[in-house]
Coordinates of C-alpha atoms in Angstrom, one line a residue:
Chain A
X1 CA 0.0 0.0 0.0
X2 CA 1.3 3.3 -0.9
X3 CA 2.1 5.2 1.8
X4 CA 1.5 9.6 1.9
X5 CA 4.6 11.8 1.5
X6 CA 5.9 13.0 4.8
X7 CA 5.0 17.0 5.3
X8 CA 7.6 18.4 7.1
X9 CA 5.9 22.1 8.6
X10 CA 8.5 24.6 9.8
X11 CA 8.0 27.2 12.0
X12 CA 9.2 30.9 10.7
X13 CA 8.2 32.9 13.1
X14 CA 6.1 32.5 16.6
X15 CA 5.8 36.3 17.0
X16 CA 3.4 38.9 17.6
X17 CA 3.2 41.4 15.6
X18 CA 5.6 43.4 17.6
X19 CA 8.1 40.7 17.2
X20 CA 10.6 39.7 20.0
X21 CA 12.7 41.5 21.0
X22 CA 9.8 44.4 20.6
X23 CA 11.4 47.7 19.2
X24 CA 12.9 49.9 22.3
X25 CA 12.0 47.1 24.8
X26 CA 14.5 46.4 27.6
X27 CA 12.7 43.4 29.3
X28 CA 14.1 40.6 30.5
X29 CA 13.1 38.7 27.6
X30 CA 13.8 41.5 24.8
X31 CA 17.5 41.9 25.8
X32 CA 18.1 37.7 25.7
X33 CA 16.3 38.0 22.2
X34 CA 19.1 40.2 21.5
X35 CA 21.9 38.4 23.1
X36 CA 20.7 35.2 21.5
X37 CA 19.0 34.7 18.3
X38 CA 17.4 31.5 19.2
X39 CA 15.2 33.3 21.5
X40 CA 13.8 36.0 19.0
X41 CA 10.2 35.2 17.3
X42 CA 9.7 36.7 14.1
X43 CA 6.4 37.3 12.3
X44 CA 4.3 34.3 12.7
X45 CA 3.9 32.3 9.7
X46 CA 4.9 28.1 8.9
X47 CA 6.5 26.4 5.9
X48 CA 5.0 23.4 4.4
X49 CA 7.3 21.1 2.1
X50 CA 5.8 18.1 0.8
X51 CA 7.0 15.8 -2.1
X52 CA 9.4 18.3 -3.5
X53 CA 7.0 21.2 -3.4
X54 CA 6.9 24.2 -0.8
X55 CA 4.1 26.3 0.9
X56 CA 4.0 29.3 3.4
X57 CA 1.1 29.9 5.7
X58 CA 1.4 34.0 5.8
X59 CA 4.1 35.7 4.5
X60 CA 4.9 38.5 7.0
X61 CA 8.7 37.9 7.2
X62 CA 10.7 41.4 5.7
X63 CA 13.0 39.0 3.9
X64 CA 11.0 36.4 2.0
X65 CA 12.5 37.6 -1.1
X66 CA 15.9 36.2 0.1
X67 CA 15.2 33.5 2.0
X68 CA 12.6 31.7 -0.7
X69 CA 14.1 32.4 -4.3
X70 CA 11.8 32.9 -7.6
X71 CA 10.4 29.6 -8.6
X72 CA 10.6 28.2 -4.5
X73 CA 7.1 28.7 -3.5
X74 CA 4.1 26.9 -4.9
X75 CA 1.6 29.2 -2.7
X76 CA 0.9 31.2 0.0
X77 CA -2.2 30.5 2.2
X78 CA -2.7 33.9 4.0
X79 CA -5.0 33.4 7.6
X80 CA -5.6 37.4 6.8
X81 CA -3.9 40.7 5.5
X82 CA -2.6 42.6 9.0
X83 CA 0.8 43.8 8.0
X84 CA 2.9 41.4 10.2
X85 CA 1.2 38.4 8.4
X86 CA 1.7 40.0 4.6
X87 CA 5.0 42.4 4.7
X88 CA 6.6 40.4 2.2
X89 CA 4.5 40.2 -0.4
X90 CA 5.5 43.9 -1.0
X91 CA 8.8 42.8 -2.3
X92 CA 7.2 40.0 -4.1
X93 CA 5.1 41.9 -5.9
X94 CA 7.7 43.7 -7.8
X95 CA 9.1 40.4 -8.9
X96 CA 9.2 38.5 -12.4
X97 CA 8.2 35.0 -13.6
X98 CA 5.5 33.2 -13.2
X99 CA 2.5 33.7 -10.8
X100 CA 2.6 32.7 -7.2
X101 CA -0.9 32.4 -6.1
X102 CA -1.9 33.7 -2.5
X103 CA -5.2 32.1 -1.4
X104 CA -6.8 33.6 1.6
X105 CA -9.8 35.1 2.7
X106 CA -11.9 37.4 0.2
X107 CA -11.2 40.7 2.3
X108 CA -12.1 43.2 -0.3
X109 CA -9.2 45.7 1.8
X110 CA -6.2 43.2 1.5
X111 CA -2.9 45.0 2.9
X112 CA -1.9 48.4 1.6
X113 CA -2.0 48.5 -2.1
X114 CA -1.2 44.8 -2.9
X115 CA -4.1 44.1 -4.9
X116 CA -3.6 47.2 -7.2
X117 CA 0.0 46.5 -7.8
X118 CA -0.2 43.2 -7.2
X119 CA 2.7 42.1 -10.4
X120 CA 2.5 38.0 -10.2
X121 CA 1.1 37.5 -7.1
X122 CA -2.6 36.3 -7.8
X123 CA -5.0 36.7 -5.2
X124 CA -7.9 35.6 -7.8
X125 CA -8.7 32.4 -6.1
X126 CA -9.8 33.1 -2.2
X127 CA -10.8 30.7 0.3
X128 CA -14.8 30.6 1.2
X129 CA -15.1 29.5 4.6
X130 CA -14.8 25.7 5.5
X131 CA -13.1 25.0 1.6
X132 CA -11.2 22.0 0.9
X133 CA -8.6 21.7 -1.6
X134 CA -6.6 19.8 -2.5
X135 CA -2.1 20.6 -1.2
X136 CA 0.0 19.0 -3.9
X137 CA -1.1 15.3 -4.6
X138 CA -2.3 13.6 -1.4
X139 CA -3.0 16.2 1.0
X140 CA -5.7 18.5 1.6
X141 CA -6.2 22.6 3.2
X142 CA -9.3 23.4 4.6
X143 CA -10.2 27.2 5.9
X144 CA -11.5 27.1 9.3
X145 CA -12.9 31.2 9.9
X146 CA -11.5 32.5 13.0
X147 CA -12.2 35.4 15.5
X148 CA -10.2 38.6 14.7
X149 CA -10.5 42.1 13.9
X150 CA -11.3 41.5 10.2
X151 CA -11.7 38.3 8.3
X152 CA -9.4 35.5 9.0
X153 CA -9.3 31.8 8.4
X154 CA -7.1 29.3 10.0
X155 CA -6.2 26.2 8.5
X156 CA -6.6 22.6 8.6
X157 CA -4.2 20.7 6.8
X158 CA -4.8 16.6 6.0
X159 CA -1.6 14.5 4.8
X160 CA -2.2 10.6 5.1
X161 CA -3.1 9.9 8.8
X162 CA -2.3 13.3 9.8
X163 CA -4.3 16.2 10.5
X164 CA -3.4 19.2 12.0
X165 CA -4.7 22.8 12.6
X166 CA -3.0 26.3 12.4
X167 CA -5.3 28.6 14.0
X168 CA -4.2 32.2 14.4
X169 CA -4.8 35.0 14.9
X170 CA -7.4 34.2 16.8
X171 CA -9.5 35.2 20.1
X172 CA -11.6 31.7 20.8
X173 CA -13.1 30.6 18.1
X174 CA -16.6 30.6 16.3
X175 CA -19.3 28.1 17.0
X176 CA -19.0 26.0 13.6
X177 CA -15.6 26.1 13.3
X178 CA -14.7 24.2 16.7
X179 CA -17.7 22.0 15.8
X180 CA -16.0 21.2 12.3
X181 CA -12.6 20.6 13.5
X182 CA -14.0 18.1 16.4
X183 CA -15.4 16.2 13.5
X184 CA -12.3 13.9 13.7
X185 CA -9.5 13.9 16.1
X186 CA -6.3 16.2 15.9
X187 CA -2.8 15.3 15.9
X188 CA -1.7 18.8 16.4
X189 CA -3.1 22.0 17.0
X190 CA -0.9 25.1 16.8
X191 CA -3.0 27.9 18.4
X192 CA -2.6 31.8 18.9
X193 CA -1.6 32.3 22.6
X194 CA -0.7 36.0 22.4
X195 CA -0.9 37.3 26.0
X196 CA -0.6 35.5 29.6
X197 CA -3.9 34.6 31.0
X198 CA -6.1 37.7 31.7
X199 CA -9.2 38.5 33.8
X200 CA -11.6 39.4 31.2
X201 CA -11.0 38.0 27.2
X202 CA -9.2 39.7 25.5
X203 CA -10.3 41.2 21.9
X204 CA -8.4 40.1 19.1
X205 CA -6.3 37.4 20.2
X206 CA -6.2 34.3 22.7
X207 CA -4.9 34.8 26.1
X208 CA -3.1 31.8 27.3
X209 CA -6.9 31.1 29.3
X210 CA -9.2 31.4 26.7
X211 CA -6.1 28.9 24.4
X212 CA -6.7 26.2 27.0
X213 CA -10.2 26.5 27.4
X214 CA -9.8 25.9 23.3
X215 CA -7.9 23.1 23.6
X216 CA -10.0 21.6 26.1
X217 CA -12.9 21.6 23.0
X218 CA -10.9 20.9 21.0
X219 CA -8.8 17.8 22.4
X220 CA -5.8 17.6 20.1
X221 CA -2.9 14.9 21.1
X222 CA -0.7 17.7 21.1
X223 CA -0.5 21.7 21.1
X224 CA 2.2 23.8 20.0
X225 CA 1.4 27.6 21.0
X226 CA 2.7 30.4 18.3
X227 CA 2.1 34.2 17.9
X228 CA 4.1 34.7 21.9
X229 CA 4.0 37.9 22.4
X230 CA 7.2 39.3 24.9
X231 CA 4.6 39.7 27.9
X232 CA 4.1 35.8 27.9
X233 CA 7.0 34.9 27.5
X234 CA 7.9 36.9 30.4
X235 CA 5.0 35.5 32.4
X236 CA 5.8 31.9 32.0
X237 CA 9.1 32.7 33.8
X238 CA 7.4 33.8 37.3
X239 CA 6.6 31.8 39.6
X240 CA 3.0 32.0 38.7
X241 CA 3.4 30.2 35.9
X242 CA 4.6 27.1 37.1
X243 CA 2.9 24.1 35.5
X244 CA 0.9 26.9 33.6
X245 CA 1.0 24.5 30.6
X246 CA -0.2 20.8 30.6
X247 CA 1.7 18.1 29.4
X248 CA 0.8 18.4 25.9
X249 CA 0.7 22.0 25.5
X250 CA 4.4 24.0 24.4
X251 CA 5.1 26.7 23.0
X252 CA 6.7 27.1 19.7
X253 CA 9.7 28.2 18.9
X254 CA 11.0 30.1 15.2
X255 CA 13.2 27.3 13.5
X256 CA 10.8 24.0 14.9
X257 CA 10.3 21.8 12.7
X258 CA 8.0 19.2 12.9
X259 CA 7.3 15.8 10.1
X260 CA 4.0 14.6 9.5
X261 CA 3.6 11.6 10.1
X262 CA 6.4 11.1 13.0
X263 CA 5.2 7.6 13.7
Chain B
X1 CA 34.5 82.2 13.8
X2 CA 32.1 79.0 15.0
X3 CA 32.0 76.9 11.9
X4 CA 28.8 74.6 11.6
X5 CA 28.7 70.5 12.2
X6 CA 29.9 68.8 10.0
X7 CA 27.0 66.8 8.2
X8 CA 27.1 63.2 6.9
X9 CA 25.1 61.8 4.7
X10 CA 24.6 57.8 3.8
X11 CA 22.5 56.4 0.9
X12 CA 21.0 53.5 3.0
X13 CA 19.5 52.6 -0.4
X14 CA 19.0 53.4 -3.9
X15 CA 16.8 50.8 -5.8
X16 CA 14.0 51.6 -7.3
X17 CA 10.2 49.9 -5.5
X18 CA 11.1 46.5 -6.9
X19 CA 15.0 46.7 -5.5
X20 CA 18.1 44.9 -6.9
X21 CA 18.1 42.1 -6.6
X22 CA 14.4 42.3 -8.6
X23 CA 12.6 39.2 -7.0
X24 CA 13.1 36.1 -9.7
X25 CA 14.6 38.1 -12.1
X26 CA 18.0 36.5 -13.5
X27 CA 19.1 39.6 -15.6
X28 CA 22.9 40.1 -15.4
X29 CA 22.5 42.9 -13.2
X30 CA 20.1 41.2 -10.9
X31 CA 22.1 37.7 -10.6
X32 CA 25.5 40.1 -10.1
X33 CA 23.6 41.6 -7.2
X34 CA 23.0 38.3 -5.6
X35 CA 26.8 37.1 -5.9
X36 CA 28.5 40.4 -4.7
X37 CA 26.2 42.4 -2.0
X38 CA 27.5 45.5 -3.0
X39 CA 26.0 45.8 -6.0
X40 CA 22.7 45.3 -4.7
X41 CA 20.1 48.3 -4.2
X42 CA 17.8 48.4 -1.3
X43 CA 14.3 50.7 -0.9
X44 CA 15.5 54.4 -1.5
X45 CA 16.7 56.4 1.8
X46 CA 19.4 58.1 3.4
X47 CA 20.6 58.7 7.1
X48 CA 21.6 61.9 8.4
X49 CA 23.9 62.6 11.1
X50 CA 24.9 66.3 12.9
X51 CA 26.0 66.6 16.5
X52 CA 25.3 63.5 17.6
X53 CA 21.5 63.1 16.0
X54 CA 20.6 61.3 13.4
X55 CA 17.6 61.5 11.2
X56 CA 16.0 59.1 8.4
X57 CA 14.7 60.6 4.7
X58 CA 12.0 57.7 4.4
X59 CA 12.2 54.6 6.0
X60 CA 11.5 52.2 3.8
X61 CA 14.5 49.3 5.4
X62 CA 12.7 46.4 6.3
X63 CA 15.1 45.8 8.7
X64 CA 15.2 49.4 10.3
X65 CA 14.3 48.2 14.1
X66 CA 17.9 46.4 13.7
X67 CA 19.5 49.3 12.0
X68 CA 18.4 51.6 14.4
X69 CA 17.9 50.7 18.1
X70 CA 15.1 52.3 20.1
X71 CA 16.6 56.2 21.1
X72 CA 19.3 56.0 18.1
X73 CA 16.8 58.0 15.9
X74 CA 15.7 61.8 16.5
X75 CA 13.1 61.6 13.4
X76 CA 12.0 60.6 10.4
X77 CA 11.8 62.6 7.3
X78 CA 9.1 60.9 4.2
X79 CA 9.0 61.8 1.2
X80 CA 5.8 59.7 1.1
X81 CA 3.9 57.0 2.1
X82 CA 4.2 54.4 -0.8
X83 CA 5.8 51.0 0.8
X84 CA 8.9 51.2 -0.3
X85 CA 9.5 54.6 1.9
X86 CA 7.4 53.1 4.7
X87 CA 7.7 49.3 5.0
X88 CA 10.2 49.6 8.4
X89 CA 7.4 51.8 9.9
X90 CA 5.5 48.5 10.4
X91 CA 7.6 47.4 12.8
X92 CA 8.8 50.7 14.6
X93 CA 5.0 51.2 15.5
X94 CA 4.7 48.2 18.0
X95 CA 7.9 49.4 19.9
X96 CA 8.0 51.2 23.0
X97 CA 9.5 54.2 24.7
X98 CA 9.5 57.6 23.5
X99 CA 7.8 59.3 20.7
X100 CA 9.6 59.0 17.4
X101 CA 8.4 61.6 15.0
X102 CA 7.2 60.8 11.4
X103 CA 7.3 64.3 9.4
X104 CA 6.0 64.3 5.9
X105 CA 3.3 65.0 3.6
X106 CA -0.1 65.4 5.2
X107 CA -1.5 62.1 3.3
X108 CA -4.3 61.5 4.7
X109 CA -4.0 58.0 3.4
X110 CA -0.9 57.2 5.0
X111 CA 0.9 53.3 4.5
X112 CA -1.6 50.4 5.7
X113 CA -3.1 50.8 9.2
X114 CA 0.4 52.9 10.3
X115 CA -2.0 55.9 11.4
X116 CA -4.6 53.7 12.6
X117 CA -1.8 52.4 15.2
X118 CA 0.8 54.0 15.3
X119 CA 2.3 53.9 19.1
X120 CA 5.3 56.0 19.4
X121 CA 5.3 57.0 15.8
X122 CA 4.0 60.7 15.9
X123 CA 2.6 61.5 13.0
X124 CA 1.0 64.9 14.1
X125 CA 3.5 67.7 12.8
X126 CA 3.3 66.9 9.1
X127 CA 5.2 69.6 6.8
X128 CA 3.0 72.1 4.4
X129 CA 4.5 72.9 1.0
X130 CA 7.9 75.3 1.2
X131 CA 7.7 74.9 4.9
X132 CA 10.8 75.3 6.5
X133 CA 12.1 74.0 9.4
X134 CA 15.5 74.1 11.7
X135 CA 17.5 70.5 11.9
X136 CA 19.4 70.1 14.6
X137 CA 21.0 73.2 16.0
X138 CA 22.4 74.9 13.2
X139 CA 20.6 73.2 10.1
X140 CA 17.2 73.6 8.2
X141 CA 15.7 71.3 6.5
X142 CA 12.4 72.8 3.8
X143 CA 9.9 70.6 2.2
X144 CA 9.9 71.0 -1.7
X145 CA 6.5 69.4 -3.5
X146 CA 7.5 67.0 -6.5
X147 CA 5.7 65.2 -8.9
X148 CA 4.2 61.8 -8.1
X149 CA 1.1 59.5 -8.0
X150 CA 0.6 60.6 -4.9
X151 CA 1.3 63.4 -2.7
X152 CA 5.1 63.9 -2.3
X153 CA 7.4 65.9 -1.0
X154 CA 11.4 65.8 -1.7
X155 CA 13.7 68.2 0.8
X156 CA 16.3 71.1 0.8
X157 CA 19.0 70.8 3.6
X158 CA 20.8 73.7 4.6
X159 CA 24.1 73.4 6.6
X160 CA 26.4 76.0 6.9
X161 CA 27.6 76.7 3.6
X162 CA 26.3 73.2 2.3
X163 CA 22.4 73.4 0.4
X164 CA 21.8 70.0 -0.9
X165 CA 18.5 68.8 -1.8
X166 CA 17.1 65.0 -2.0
X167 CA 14.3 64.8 -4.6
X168 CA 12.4 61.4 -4.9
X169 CA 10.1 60.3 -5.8
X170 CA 9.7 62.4 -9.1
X171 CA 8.6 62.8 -12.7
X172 CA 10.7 66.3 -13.7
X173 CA 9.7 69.3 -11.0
X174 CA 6.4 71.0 -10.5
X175 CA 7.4 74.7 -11.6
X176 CA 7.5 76.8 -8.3
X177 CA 9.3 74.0 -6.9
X178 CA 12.2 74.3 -10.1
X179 CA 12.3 78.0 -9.1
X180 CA 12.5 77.9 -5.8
X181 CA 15.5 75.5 -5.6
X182 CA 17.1 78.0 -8.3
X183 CA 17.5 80.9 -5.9
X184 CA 20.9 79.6 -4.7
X185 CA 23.3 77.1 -5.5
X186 CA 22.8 73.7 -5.2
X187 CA 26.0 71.8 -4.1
X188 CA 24.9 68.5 -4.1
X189 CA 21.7 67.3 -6.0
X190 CA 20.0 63.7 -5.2
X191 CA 18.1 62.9 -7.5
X192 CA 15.1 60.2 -8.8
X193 CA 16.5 58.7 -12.0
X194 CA 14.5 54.9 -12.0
X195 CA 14.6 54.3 -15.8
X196 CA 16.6 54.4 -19.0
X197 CA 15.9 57.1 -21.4
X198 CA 12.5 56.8 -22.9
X199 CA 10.8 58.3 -25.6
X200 CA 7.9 59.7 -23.8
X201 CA 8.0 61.0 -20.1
X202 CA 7.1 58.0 -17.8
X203 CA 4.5 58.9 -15.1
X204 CA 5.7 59.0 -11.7
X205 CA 9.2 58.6 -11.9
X206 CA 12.5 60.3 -14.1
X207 CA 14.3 58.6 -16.9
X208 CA 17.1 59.6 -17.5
X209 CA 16.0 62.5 -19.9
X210 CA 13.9 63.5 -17.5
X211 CA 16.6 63.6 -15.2
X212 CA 19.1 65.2 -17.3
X213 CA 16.7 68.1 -17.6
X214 CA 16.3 68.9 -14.0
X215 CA 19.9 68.7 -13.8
X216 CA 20.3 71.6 -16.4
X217 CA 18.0 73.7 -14.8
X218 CA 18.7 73.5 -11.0
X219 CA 22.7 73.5 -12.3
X220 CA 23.8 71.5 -9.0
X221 CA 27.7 71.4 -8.7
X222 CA 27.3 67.1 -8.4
X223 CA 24.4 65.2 -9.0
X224 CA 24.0 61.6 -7.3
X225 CA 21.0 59.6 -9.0
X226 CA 19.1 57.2 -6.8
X227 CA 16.1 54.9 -6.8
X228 CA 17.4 53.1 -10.0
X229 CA 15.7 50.0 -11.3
X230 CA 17.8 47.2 -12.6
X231 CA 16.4 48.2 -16.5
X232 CA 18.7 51.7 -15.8
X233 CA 22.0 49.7 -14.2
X234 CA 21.7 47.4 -16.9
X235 CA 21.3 50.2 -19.9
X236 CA 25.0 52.2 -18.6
X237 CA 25.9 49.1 -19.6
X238 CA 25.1 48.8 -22.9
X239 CA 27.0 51.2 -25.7
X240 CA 24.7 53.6 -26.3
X241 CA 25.3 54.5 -22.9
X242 CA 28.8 55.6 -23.3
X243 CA 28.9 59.1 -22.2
X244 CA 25.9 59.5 -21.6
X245 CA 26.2 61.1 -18.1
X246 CA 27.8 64.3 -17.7
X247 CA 31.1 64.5 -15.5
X248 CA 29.2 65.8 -12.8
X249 CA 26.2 63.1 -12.6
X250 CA 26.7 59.9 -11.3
X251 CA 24.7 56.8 -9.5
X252 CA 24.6 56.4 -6.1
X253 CA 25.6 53.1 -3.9
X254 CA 23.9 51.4 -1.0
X255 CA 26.2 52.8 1.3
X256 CA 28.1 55.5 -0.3
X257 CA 28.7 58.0 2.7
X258 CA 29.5 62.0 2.1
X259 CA 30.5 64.4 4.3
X260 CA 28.9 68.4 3.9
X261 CA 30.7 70.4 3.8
X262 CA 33.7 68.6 2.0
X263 CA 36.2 71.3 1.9

């Protein structure tokens, strides 16, 4: 029996979109950002590679130009069109060659003035909400809307035995959408987690209560928490935060990368 | 006699919107500018440093939070708000600590959500036409309107016996802008020169006819060109370029440095 390609997802960035270290910032965890490069979190978007091809879910890193050459990327799923989840299609745009397409929601705003200088990037085939399509030959993408300040999907991604969400940014999530994605059981959730746990919700993104009262719905076998901001990471150093995270619940770090299936 | 500061000036960069290294593009200029970095031209702007402070003319560096810690910058100077003048603005905003002021054209547009939130950026003292203002301690800096697809502004510095002026982004001069920067010599002249010569005037930015005529009627002692596309590096190579700038007009480098006054 044929067996599915192994997806291999890598994390970019795990950052809010003030980044760590945050511009001016002297905290604790700013200044080891800038001691150390492992500790920085860039704009949060993921790499998929799969059977020779090669995906982004958002495209907010400054340098995508250098890091993924003309001709590198098959696509770019965008969960929205906030700056530090689209700042590199700017340079993109500009480019030459064939078209990269950039699915994503149908915002009829999109960021700055892609869509009217938009060179090869074609935005002509957006997501509706809950669409499956087909990724490459085996796998499939499904956009799971989210709860943001404008319109934003998150993604659900099916390779073989393994299905895994990326849901940011996010605060909670609708009704339907946590209904559809407890259709079948997770292997992986990665999950907005912007701010330590707060008294009331916050109103764009999760705090780390209202991510664990989403991963209590949503029962994945594992969680990997992205879009950190510097005031969580600073949090889950105080003594308050001491077994903060269940066993199955980390946070992400830029670089991680992770193959689907790893059994 | 006190003599003024010396000021320095550094083209941070000089490529046109789509930068060299164009984004997939394998022309010999482009694929020189990814084997040897200095050949490569980054989004137009230049640093300016008197006295200790340092000011921006756009800030369009992606990587401008690394450039320029928080408290290394005493303001920002745009021409306008089209990305490539404004992309390291994104980042900037989410910083903290004190105000950093943003002067420019009142564009009530803006770049993306930048006004929307803006955090330290201070947006609120934006120039009027011919306005002009002190720099530094000893310095002025004067708005001068140019000719774009949107509102723009280029600027005349004054230092001591040093008048320069940095005009981009530019299709030829509005009139009373030509005659105003014609009441004194010019020293240096920076100017927008994006294309090779063309037969008709492009819209928004100079070729190098376009250019040449400025030149001849603001008489500078030394022109620099800047924001030049990989079509213009490429044409002075070519043989019909032989010549074809004057002894006093030359392209500027990503990181060519000058010092006003010079003698």
């Amino acid at each position: 029996m044929p067996t599915a390609p192994r997806l291999r997802l890598t994390f970019l960035g795990t950052g809010d979109a003030a980044q760590t270290p945050v511009y001016g910032c002297n905290c604790s965890v700013c200044a080891r950002a800038r001691q150390n490069a492992d500790h920085r979190r860039g704009p949060c978007s993921i790499l998929l590679e799969m059977a020779g091809q090669r995906w982004l879910i958002d495209s907010g890193l400054p340098d995508l130009a250098e890091r993924f050459p003309g001709g590198s990327l098959d696509g770019i799923f965008q969960t929205h069109y906030h700056a530090d989840h689209a700042e590199g299609l700017l340079r993109l745009r500009w480019g030459v060659g064939p078209a990269l397409p950039v699915y994503g929601p149908a915002d009829p705003e999109g960021f700055a003035d892609l869509y009217k200088y938009h060179g090869p990037l074609d935005f002509s085939r957006p997501f509706a909400a809950f669409e499956r399509r087909p990724l490459g030959e085996t796998a499939h993408i499904t956009a799971i809307p989210l709860t943001h300040s404008r319109i934003c999907f998150g993604y659900l991604i099916e390779s073989g035995p393994c299905r895994f969400a990326y849901l940011t940014d996010t605060i909670s999530l609708p009704p339907e959408s946590a209904a559809y994605l407890r259709q079948y059981p997770l292997n992986l959730l990665i999950l907005d987690c912007t701010f330590p746990p707060q008294e009331s919700p916050p109103r764009n993104h999760n705090d780390l209560t209202r991510a664990l009262e989403t991963i209590t719905a949503l029962s994945p076998e594992k969680t990997l928490l992205t879009h950190i901001s510097h005031a969580f990471d600073a949090w889950l150093e105080t003594p308050s935060a001491q077994n903060a995270l269940p066993p199955c619940v980390s946070c992400a770090q830029d670089g991680l990368s992770i193959i689907c299936p790893d059994r």
